[in-house]
PDB file of C-alpha atoms in Angstrom:
ATOM      1  CA  MET A   1      44.421  21.106  40.751  1.00 66.00           C
ATOM      2  CA  HIS A   2      41.496  18.938  42.100  1.00 79.00           C
ATOM      3  CA  LEU A   3      42.472  16.224  44.408  1.00 83.00           C
ATOM      4  CA  SER A   4      40.660  12.931  44.827  1.00 84.00           C
ATOM      5  CA  PHE A   5      39.658  11.809  48.359  1.00 86.00           C
ATOM      6  CA  HIS A   6      42.431   9.271  48.186  1.00 87.00           C
ATOM      7  CA  GLU A   7      45.043  11.817  47.389  1.00 90.00           C
ATOM      8  CA  LYS A   8      43.917  14.100  50.280  1.00 91.00           C
ATOM      9  CA  SER A   9      43.903  11.043  52.543  1.00 92.00           C
ATOM     10  CA  LEU A  10      47.547  10.345  51.529  1.00 94.00           C
ATOM     11  CA  TRP A  11      48.487  14.084  52.247  1.00 95.00           C
ATOM     12  CA  VAL A  12      46.851  13.867  55.739  1.00 95.00           C
ATOM     13  CA  THR A  13      48.846  10.756  56.452  1.00 95.00           C
ATOM     14  CA  LEU A  14      52.105  12.217  55.114  1.00 96.00           C
ATOM     15  CA  LEU A  15      51.811  15.508  56.959  1.00 96.00           C
ATOM     16  CA  THR A  16      50.792  13.722  60.159  1.00 96.00           C
ATOM     17  CA  LEU A  17      53.753  11.403  59.988  1.00 96.00           C
ATOM     18  CA  VAL A  18      56.168  14.139  59.129  1.00 96.00           C
ATOM     19  CA  GLY A  19      54.784  16.362  61.986  1.00 95.00           C
ATOM     20  CA  ALA A  20      54.756  13.668  64.775  1.00 95.00           C
ATOM     21  CA  PHE A  21      58.117  12.125  63.991  1.00 96.00           C
ATOM     22  CA  ARG A  22      59.966  15.411  63.495  1.00 96.00           C
ATOM     23  CA  ILE A  23      59.034  16.228  67.215  1.00 94.00           C
ATOM     24  CA  TYR A  24      60.074  12.811  68.301  1.00 95.00           C
ATOM     25  CA  PHE A  25      63.474  12.625  66.416  1.00 95.00           C
ATOM     26  CA  THR A  26      64.370  16.179  67.450  1.00 95.00           C
ATOM     27  CA  ALA A  27      63.863  15.097  71.093  1.00 93.00           C
ATOM     28  CA  ALA A  28      65.723  11.835  70.612  1.00 92.00           C
ATOM     29  CA  VAL A  29      68.873  13.571  69.074  1.00 92.00           C
ATOM     30  CA  GLN A  30      68.761  16.130  71.856  1.00 91.00           C
ATOM     31  CA  TRP A  31      68.637  13.236  74.407  1.00 89.00           C
ATOM     32  CA  TYR A  32      71.441  11.306  72.749  1.00 88.00           C
ATOM     33  CA  ARG A  33      73.661  14.437  72.491  1.00 87.00           C
ATOM     34  CA  GLN A  34      72.972  15.215  76.338  1.00 85.00           C
ATOM     35  CA  PHE A  35      73.803  11.627  77.430  1.00 83.00           C
ATOM     36  CA  ALA A  36      76.824  11.051  75.079  1.00 78.00           C
ATOM     37  CA  GLY A  37      78.126  14.369  76.286  1.00 77.00           C
ATOM     38  CA  THR A  38      77.878  13.743  80.000  1.00 79.00           C
ATOM     39  CA  ALA A  39      79.085  10.168  79.874  1.00 75.00           C
ATOM     40  CA  PRO A  40      81.423   9.608  76.957  1.00 72.00           C
ATOM     41  CA  GLY A  41      82.201   6.036  75.982  1.00 73.00           C
ATOM     42  CA  MET A  42      79.006   4.802  77.821  1.00 80.00           C
ATOM     43  CA  ALA A  43      76.548   2.506  76.241  1.00 84.00           C
ATOM     44  CA  VAL A  44      73.304   4.456  75.550  1.00 85.00           C
ATOM     45  CA  ASP A  45      70.027   2.772  75.992  1.00 86.00           C
ATOM     46  CA  VAL A  46      66.516   3.672  75.210  1.00 87.00           C
ATOM     47  CA  MET A  47      64.908   5.249  78.393  1.00 86.00           C
ATOM     48  CA  PRO A  48      61.327   5.342  79.604  1.00 89.00           C
ATOM     49  CA  PRO A  49      60.631   8.967  78.733  1.00 88.00           C
ATOM     50  CA  GLN A  50      61.578   8.266  75.025  1.00 89.00           C
ATOM     51  CA  VAL A  51      59.279   5.313  75.096  1.00 92.00           C
ATOM     52  CA  VAL A  52      56.485   7.717  76.448  1.00 94.00           C
ATOM     53  CA  LEU A  53      57.275  10.303  73.834  1.00 93.00           C
ATOM     54  CA  LEU A  54      57.031   7.637  71.068  1.00 94.00           C
ATOM     55  CA  GLY A  55      53.611   6.577  72.545  1.00 95.00           C
ATOM     56  CA  VAL A  56      52.585  10.243  72.513  1.00 94.00           C
ATOM     57  CA  ALA A  57      53.835  10.604  68.860  1.00 94.00           C
ATOM     58  CA  ILE A  58      51.946   7.672  67.857  1.00 95.00           C
ATOM     59  CA  GLY A  59      48.765   8.818  69.693  1.00 95.00           C
ATOM     60  CA  MET A  60      49.094  12.105  67.860  1.00 93.00           C
ATOM     61  CA  ILE A  61      49.179  10.364  64.440  1.00 95.00           C
ATOM     62  CA  VAL A  62      46.149   8.384  65.136  1.00 96.00           C
ATOM     63  CA  VAL A  63      44.152  11.391  66.413  1.00 96.00           C
ATOM     64  CA  ALA A  64      45.383  13.637  63.596  1.00 95.00           C
ATOM     65  CA  THR A  65      44.493  11.032  60.934  1.00 94.00           C
ATOM     66  CA  ILE A  66      41.069  10.337  62.282  1.00 95.00           C
ATOM     67  CA  VAL A  67      40.256  14.006  62.503  1.00 95.00           C
ATOM     68  CA  GLY A  68      41.750  14.677  59.138  1.00 93.00           C
ATOM     69  CA  HIS A  69      39.962  11.946  57.331  1.00 91.00           C
ATOM     70  CA  ALA A  70      36.622  12.884  59.019  1.00 92.00           C
ATOM     71  CA  LEU A  71      37.146  16.643  57.604  1.00 92.00           C
ATOM     72  CA  ILE A  72      37.918  15.603  54.125  1.00 91.00           C
ATOM     73  CA  ALA A  73      35.112  13.055  54.054  1.00 89.00           C
ATOM     74  CA  ILE A  74      32.752  15.898  54.920  1.00 88.00           C
ATOM     75  CA  ALA A  75      34.220  18.201  52.314  1.00 85.00           C
ATOM     76  CA  ASP A  76      34.451  15.325  49.609  1.00 79.00           C
ATOM     77  CA  ARG A  77      31.664  12.676  49.753  1.00 78.00           C
ATOM     78  CA  ARG A  78      33.376  10.582  46.782  1.00 78.00           C
ATOM     79  CA  THR A  79      35.472   8.394  49.064  1.00 77.00           C
ATOM     80  CA  GLU A  80      35.450   5.440  46.625  1.00 82.00           C
ATOM     81  CA  THR A  81      38.606   3.827  45.230  1.00 85.00           C
ATOM     82  CA  ASP A  82      39.182   1.763  42.083  1.00 91.00           C
ATOM     83  CA  GLU A  83      41.616  -0.625  40.331  1.00 94.00           C
ATOM     84  CA  ARG A  84      44.103   2.273  39.563  1.00 94.00           C
ATOM     85  CA  ASP A  85      44.361   3.342  43.291  1.00 93.00           C
ATOM     86  CA  ALA A  86      45.057  -0.334  44.090  1.00 94.00           C
ATOM     87  CA  LEU A  87      47.885  -0.457  41.518  1.00 95.00           C
ATOM     88  CA  ILE A  88      49.258   2.681  42.712  1.00 95.00           C
ATOM     89  CA  ALA A  89      49.081   1.518  46.554  1.00 95.00           C
ATOM     90  CA  LEU A  90      51.002  -1.693  45.412  1.00 97.00           C
ATOM     91  CA  LYS A  91      53.724   0.105  43.670  1.00 97.00           C
ATOM     92  CA  GLY A  92      54.064   2.443  46.659  1.00 97.00           C
ATOM     93  CA  THR A  93      54.284  -0.431  49.130  1.00 97.00           C
ATOM     94  CA  ARG A  94      57.041  -1.967  46.947  1.00 98.00           C
ATOM     95  CA  ASN A  95      59.039   1.279  46.923  1.00 97.00           C
ATOM     96  CA  GLY A  96      58.650   1.482  50.558  1.00 98.00           C
ATOM     97  CA  ALA A  97      59.772  -2.052  51.124  1.00 98.00           C
ATOM     98  CA  TYR A  98      63.089  -1.353  49.378  1.00 98.00           C
ATOM     99  CA  VAL A  99      63.687   1.564  51.733  1.00 98.00           C
ATOM    100  CA  LEU A 100      62.799  -0.730  54.809  1.00 98.00           C
ATOM    101  CA  ALA A 101      64.951  -3.609  53.661  1.00 97.00           C
ATOM    102  CA  THR A 102      67.944  -1.315  53.230  1.00 97.00           C
ATOM    103  CA  GLY A 103      67.186   0.430  56.635  1.00 97.00           C
ATOM    104  CA  VAL A 104      67.126  -3.092  58.340  1.00 97.00           C
ATOM    105  CA  PHE A 105      70.665  -3.661  57.061  1.00 97.00           C
ATOM    106  CA  PHE A 106      71.850  -0.275  58.457  1.00 96.00           C
ATOM    107  CA  ALA A 107      70.274  -1.205  61.812  1.00 96.00           C
ATOM    108  CA  LEU A 108      71.940  -4.534  61.959  1.00 96.00           C
ATOM    109  CA  TYR A 109      75.218  -2.661  61.316  1.00 96.00           C
ATOM    110  CA  ALA A 110      74.249  -0.362  64.059  1.00 94.00           C
ATOM    111  CA  ALA A 111      73.680  -3.120  66.392  1.00 93.00           C
ATOM    112  CA  LEU A 112      77.031  -4.565  65.861  1.00 94.00           C
ATOM    113  CA  ALA A 113      79.070  -1.308  65.777  1.00 92.00           C
ATOM    114  CA  THR A 114      77.509   0.754  68.647  1.00 89.00           C
ATOM    115  CA  ASP A 115      77.122   0.070  72.454  1.00 88.00           C
ATOM    116  CA  GLY A 116      73.555   0.100  73.886  1.00 89.00           C
ATOM    117  CA  ASN A 117      70.425  -0.231  71.980  1.00 91.00           C
ATOM    118  CA  PHE A 118      69.680   3.590  71.422  1.00 92.00           C
ATOM    119  CA  ILE A 119      71.337   3.873  67.829  1.00 92.00           C
ATOM    120  CA  PHE A 120      69.981   0.426  66.733  1.00 93.00           C
ATOM    121  CA  THR A 121      66.545   1.018  67.822  1.00 94.00           C
ATOM    122  CA  HIS A 122      66.378   4.601  66.273  1.00 95.00           C
ATOM    123  CA  VAL A 123      67.986   3.593  63.032  1.00 96.00           C
ATOM    124  CA  LEU A 124      65.272   0.894  62.861  1.00 96.00           C
ATOM    125  CA  LEU A 125      62.479   3.265  63.619  1.00 96.00           C
ATOM    126  CA  ALA A 126      63.876   5.908  61.378  1.00 97.00           C
ATOM    127  CA  SER A 127      63.978   3.205  58.529  1.00 97.00           C
ATOM    128  CA  TRP A 128      60.317   2.327  59.165  1.00 97.00           C
ATOM    129  CA  VAL A 129      59.240   6.081  59.103  1.00 97.00           C
ATOM    130  CA  LEU A 130      61.415   6.749  56.002  1.00 98.00           C
ATOM    131  CA  ALA A 131      59.790   3.620  54.277  1.00 98.00           C
ATOM    132  CA  GLN A 132      56.243   4.959  55.018  1.00 97.00           C
ATOM    133  CA  LEU A 133      57.164   8.424  53.679  1.00 98.00           C
ATOM    134  CA  VAL A 134      58.500   6.851  50.559  1.00 98.00           C
ATOM    135  CA  GLU A 135      55.425   4.732  50.192  1.00 98.00           C
ATOM    136  CA  ILE A 136      52.946   7.636  50.539  1.00 97.00           C
ATOM    137  CA  ALA A 137      55.199  10.015  48.385  1.00 97.00           C
ATOM    138  CA  SER A 138      55.334   7.393  45.715  1.00 97.00           C
ATOM    139  CA  GLN A 139      51.662   7.024  45.595  1.00 96.00           C
ATOM    140  CA  LEU A 140      51.225  10.791  45.311  1.00 96.00           C
ATOM    141  CA  VAL A 141      53.586  11.121  42.478  1.00 95.00           C
ATOM    142  CA  LEU A 142      52.104   8.187  40.746  1.00 94.00           C
ATOM    143  CA  GLN A 143      48.422   9.707  41.171  1.00 92.00           C
ATOM    144  CA  ARG A 144      49.553  12.657  39.272  1.00 88.00           C
ATOM    145  CA  ARG A 145      51.536  10.724  36.608  1.00 86.00           C
ATOM    146  CA  GLY A 146      48.906   8.279  35.703  1.00 75.00           C
ATOM    147  CA  ALA A 147      50.012   4.964  37.304  1.00 68.00           C
TER     148      ALA A 147
ATOM    149  CA  MET B   1      60.943  -7.540  23.385  1.00 42.00           C
ATOM    150  CA  GLY B   2      60.761  -3.868  24.480  1.00 44.00           C
ATOM    151  CA  LYS B   3      57.349  -2.177  25.342  1.00 50.00           C
ATOM    152  CA  GLY B   4      58.183   1.329  24.288  1.00 56.00           C
ATOM    153  CA  ALA B   5      57.304   0.840  20.598  1.00 64.00           C
ATOM    154  CA  TYR B   6      53.699  -0.368  21.406  1.00 70.00           C
ATOM    155  CA  HIS B   7      51.090   1.620  23.127  1.00 84.00           C
ATOM    156  CA  VAL B   8      47.389   1.911  23.694  1.00 86.00           C
ATOM    157  CA  THR B   9      45.478   4.914  22.545  1.00 91.00           C
ATOM    158  CA  ASN B  10      41.781   5.716  22.770  1.00 95.00           C
ATOM    159  CA  ALA B  11      38.894   7.655  21.549  1.00 95.00           C
ATOM    160  CA  ILE B  12      37.150   8.366  24.873  1.00 96.00           C
ATOM    161  CA  ARG B  13      37.365  12.141  24.437  1.00 95.00           C
ATOM    162  CA  SER B  14      35.533  12.257  21.175  1.00 95.00           C
ATOM    163  CA  LEU B  15      33.132   9.398  22.334  1.00 96.00           C
ATOM    164  CA  ARG B  16      32.250  11.523  25.387  1.00 96.00           C
ATOM    165  CA  PHE B  17      31.671  14.570  22.968  1.00 95.00           C
ATOM    166  CA  ARG B  18      29.398  12.461  20.880  1.00 94.00           C
ATOM    167  CA  ALA B  19      27.543  11.277  23.843  1.00 94.00           C
ATOM    168  CA  GLY B  20      26.194  14.725  24.478  1.00 92.00           C
ATOM    169  CA  ASP B  21      29.195  16.352  26.097  1.00 92.00           C
ATOM    170  CA  MET B  22      29.387  13.663  28.813  1.00 95.00           C
ATOM    171  CA  THR B  23      31.788  14.691  31.584  1.00 95.00           C
ATOM    172  CA  GLN B  24      34.632  12.715  32.819  1.00 95.00           C
ATOM    173  CA  GLN B  25      32.835  12.422  36.316  1.00 93.00           C
ATOM    174  CA  GLN B  26      29.610  11.111  34.481  1.00 95.00           C
ATOM    175  CA  LEU B  27      31.595   8.436  32.679  1.00 97.00           C
ATOM    176  CA  ALA B  28      33.504   7.561  35.779  1.00 95.00           C
ATOM    177  CA  ASP B  29      30.136   7.106  37.675  1.00 94.00           C
ATOM    178  CA  LEU B  30      28.703   4.999  34.903  1.00 95.00           C
ATOM    179  CA  VAL B  31      31.931   2.903  34.727  1.00 96.00           C
ATOM    180  CA  GLY B  32      32.426   2.579  38.448  1.00 94.00           C
ATOM    181  CA  VAL B  33      35.852   4.300  38.672  1.00 94.00           C
ATOM    182  CA  THR B  34      37.151   7.615  39.836  1.00 91.00           C
ATOM    183  CA  ARG B  35      37.185  10.629  37.656  1.00 91.00           C
ATOM    184  CA  GLN B  36      41.002  10.755  37.896  1.00 91.00           C
ATOM    185  CA  THR B  37      41.110   7.272  36.377  1.00 94.00           C
ATOM    186  CA  VAL B  38      39.073   8.311  33.562  1.00 95.00           C
ATOM    187  CA  ASN B  39      41.326  11.334  32.970  1.00 94.00           C
ATOM    188  CA  ALA B  40      44.277   9.180  33.127  1.00 94.00           C
ATOM    189  CA  ILE B  41      42.963   6.585  30.487  1.00 95.00           C
ATOM    190  CA  GLU B  42      41.973   9.492  28.398  1.00 94.00           C
ATOM    191  CA  GLY B  43      45.432  10.965  28.439  1.00 92.00           C
ATOM    192  CA  ASN B  44      47.015   7.559  27.712  1.00 91.00           C
ATOM    193  CA  LYS B  45      48.723   7.631  31.148  1.00 91.00           C
ATOM    194  CA  TYR B  46      46.897   4.431  32.284  1.00 92.00           C
ATOM    195  CA  SER B  47      45.779   1.220  30.523  1.00 92.00           C
ATOM    196  CA  PRO B  48      42.617  -0.004  32.382  1.00 94.00           C
ATOM    197  CA  SER B  49      41.940  -3.675  33.066  1.00 95.00           C
ATOM    198  CA  LEU B  50      39.816  -5.491  30.396  1.00 95.00           C
ATOM    199  CA  GLU B  51      36.905  -5.333  32.674  1.00 96.00           C
ATOM    200  CA  VAL B  52      36.983  -1.590  32.783  1.00 97.00           C
ATOM    201  CA  ALA B  53      37.845  -1.257  29.074  1.00 97.00           C
ATOM    202  CA  PHE B  54      34.546  -3.369  28.329  1.00 97.00           C
ATOM    203  CA  ARG B  55      32.460  -1.274  30.690  1.00 97.00           C
ATOM    204  CA  ILE B  56      33.621   1.847  28.872  1.00 97.00           C
ATOM    205  CA  ALA B  57      32.689   0.326  25.460  1.00 97.00           C
ATOM    206  CA  ARG B  58      29.355  -0.672  26.810  1.00 97.00           C
ATOM    207  CA  VAL B  59      28.552   2.908  28.120  1.00 96.00           C
ATOM    208  CA  PHE B  60      29.156   4.224  24.637  1.00 96.00           C
ATOM    209  CA  ASP B  61      27.411   1.046  22.994  1.00 96.00           C
ATOM    210  CA  VAL B  62      30.483   0.547  20.617  1.00 96.00           C
ATOM    211  CA  PRO B  63      32.760  -2.292  20.103  1.00 96.00           C
ATOM    212  CA  LEU B  64      35.956  -2.375  22.230  1.00 95.00           C
ATOM    213  CA  GLU B  65      38.157  -1.669  19.214  1.00 94.00           C
ATOM    214  CA  HIS B  66      36.301   1.527  18.631  1.00 95.00           C
ATOM    215  CA  VAL B  67      37.383   2.841  22.044  1.00 96.00           C
ATOM    216  CA  PHE B  68      40.874   1.416  22.401  1.00 95.00           C
ATOM    217  CA  GLN B  69      43.595   0.796  19.667  1.00 93.00           C
ATOM    218  CA  TYR B  70      46.797  -0.890  20.099  1.00 88.00           C
ATOM    219  CA  GLU B  71      49.406   0.663  18.169  1.00 81.00           C
ATOM    220  CA  GLY B  72      52.867  -0.993  17.361  1.00 75.00           C
ATOM    221  CA  PRO B  73      55.075  -2.407  14.685  1.00 72.00           C
ATOM    222  CA  GLU B  74      53.221  -4.673  12.091  1.00 64.00           C
ATOM    223  CA  ALA B  75      55.951  -7.316  12.954  1.00 51.00           C
ATOM    224  CA  GLY B  76      54.112  -8.193  16.119  1.00 58.00           C
ATOM    225  CA  ARG B  77      51.234  -9.533  14.192  1.00 63.00           C
ATOM    226  CA  ALA B  78      50.856 -13.396  13.568  1.00 64.00           C
ATOM    227  CA  THR B  79      50.736 -14.383   9.961  1.00 61.00           C
ATOM    228  CA  PRO B  80      47.691 -16.712   9.138  1.00 63.00           C
ATOM    229  CA  ARG B  81      48.755 -20.024   7.340  1.00 60.00           C
TER     230      ARG B  81
END
């Protein structure tokens, strides 16, 4: 199976996002369990170490994406995209937008139903990450199926 | 009106064969699209824009209707008065 530059680029972005946010959300769940276990009933807020880890995760994404794209550009000189790629990108964005819109309502519910900003913030962040993954996965499926 | 009964077919594969076994990549380069797009068009999985359709026809030096055919029930055709 021969992948175009665009498909390789999508795979790099997908794997980078999954890797970075898997690390972040694993740590976030552990923090939440730890805090909720030691102070039951207390409002849980986002704390500075979590913000730092999020910054590190975003930094990892930026670096891995740049390195990944440089490597695939060296391996495959045909970096051009066309009208079909644009159409596929639009469809992917549309699918991702549905997920993000749904996630926003879940986040609003979390803001009203839970104390502190931890759950709200992380539901919103997870919605954005999931929307990105759906957008990229949709594009990969459409690239294979035709458009 | 449902879209299912109508579809665009094409003769790109045979035109490539007649043009000295032109590869999908060669056609893609001449038309200005990716090889994957030529493959998708050839397999009737993607209907190109009019501009790309005309460019494909120009590469093979044939009229557009020799490259693409629009198939569907005759009922869709307007009757001349």
